[in-house]
Coordinates of C-alpha atoms in Angstrom, one line a residue:
M1 CA 98.4 103.2 75.9
L2 CA 99.8 101.6 79.0
V3 CA 103.3 100.4 79.5
V4 CA 104.1 97.4 81.6
K5 CA 107.7 96.3 82.3
D6 CA 108.8 93.1 80.7
A7 CA 109.9 91.8 84.1
A8 CA 106.3 92.2 85.4
L9 CA 104.9 90.3 82.4
Q10 CA 107.5 87.5 82.8
S11 CA 106.7 87.2 86.5
H12 CA 102.9 87.3 85.9
P13 CA 102.2 85.7 82.5
D14 CA 98.5 86.5 82.6
L15 CA 99.0 90.1 83.6
A16 CA 98.8 91.7 80.1
E17 CA 95.6 89.9 79.3
R18 CA 94.1 90.8 82.7
I19 CA 94.9 94.5 82.2
F20 CA 93.5 94.5 78.7
D21 CA 90.3 92.8 79.9
A22 CA 89.9 95.3 82.7
F23 CA 90.1 98.2 80.3
A24 CA 87.7 96.6 77.9
A25 CA 85.3 95.9 80.7
A26 CA 85.5 99.5 82.0
K27 CA 84.7 100.8 78.5
R28 CA 81.6 98.7 78.0
P29 CA 79.2 100.6 80.4
Y30 CA 80.3 103.9 78.8
L31 CA 79.5 102.6 75.3
E32 CA 76.1 101.2 76.5
R33 CA 75.2 104.6 78.0
L34 CA 76.4 106.4 74.9
R35 CA 74.3 104.1 72.6
S36 CA 71.2 104.5 74.7
G37 CA 71.6 108.3 75.2
Q38 CA 71.8 107.8 79.0
I39 CA 74.6 110.2 79.6
A40 CA 73.1 112.9 81.8
A41 CA 75.2 115.8 80.7
P42 CA 77.0 114.7 77.5
T43 CA 80.2 116.6 76.7
Q44 CA 81.1 117.7 73.2
V45 CA 83.3 114.5 73.0
D46 CA 80.4 112.3 74.1
R47 CA 78.2 113.8 71.4
M48 CA 81.0 113.2 68.8
Y49 CA 81.4 109.6 69.9
R50 CA 77.6 109.1 69.8
R51 CA 77.5 110.5 66.3
V52 CA 80.2 108.1 65.2
L53 CA 78.1 105.3 66.6
E54 CA 75.0 106.5 64.8
V55 CA 76.8 106.9 61.4
T56 CA 79.1 103.9 61.5
G57 CA 77.5 101.5 64.0
K58 CA 81.0 100.9 65.2
D59 CA 82.8 101.5 68.5
P60 CA 84.2 105.1 68.3
L61 CA 87.1 104.0 70.7
P62 CA 88.2 100.7 69.2
Y63 CA 90.9 98.5 70.7
G64 CA 93.2 96.5 68.6
I65 CA 96.0 97.1 66.2
E66 CA 94.1 97.2 62.9
P67 CA 91.6 99.9 63.7
N68 CA 94.4 102.0 65.1
R69 CA 97.3 101.0 62.8
L70 CA 97.7 104.4 61.0
M71 CA 97.9 106.3 64.3
L72 CA 100.2 103.8 65.9
E73 CA 102.5 103.9 62.8
A74 CA 102.5 107.7 62.9
L75 CA 103.5 107.7 66.6
I76 CA 106.3 105.3 65.9
R77 CA 107.5 107.4 63.0
Y78 CA 107.4 110.6 65.2
A79 CA 109.1 108.9 68.1
G80 CA 111.9 107.9 65.7
E81 CA 112.2 111.4 64.2
Q82 CA 112.5 112.8 67.7
Q83 CA 115.0 110.1 68.7
I84 CA 112.8 108.9 71.5
I85 CA 113.2 105.3 70.2
S86 CA 116.4 103.9 68.9
R87 CA 114.9 102.1 65.9
P88 CA 111.6 101.9 64.1
F89 CA 109.4 99.1 65.5
A90 CA 106.7 97.1 63.8
V91 CA 103.4 97.9 65.6
E92 CA 103.0 94.3 66.6
E93 CA 106.3 94.4 68.5
L94 CA 104.9 96.9 70.9
F95 CA 102.1 94.8 72.4
A96 CA 102.2 91.8 74.6
L97 CA 100.7 88.6 73.4
G98 CA 97.3 87.7 74.8
T99 CA 96.2 91.3 75.1
G100 CA 93.9 91.2 72.1
W101 CA 96.2 93.6 70.4
A102 CA 98.8 91.1 69.2
A103 CA 98.2 87.7 67.6

């Protein structure tokens, strides 16, 4: 997760989408190498992600709220219990529009 100040998003309305797109673009070559078995010295994590790809046919590192909702809700709950946040947030409140996370 990456945090960007609201003031920066207001000053640069396309910033959130550009950051999201940059992360998505950076992930694509890794997934392609993973799918094709072209990682020269795969780590245990690489092997696990490759297995997820083989079994599910899906991205083992998905972006978006829905594939990550349970984990995001748990993080919000734990942050509330630890008084890191002042109130419980809906997951959708935490992501800027246009990032592919929020509608």
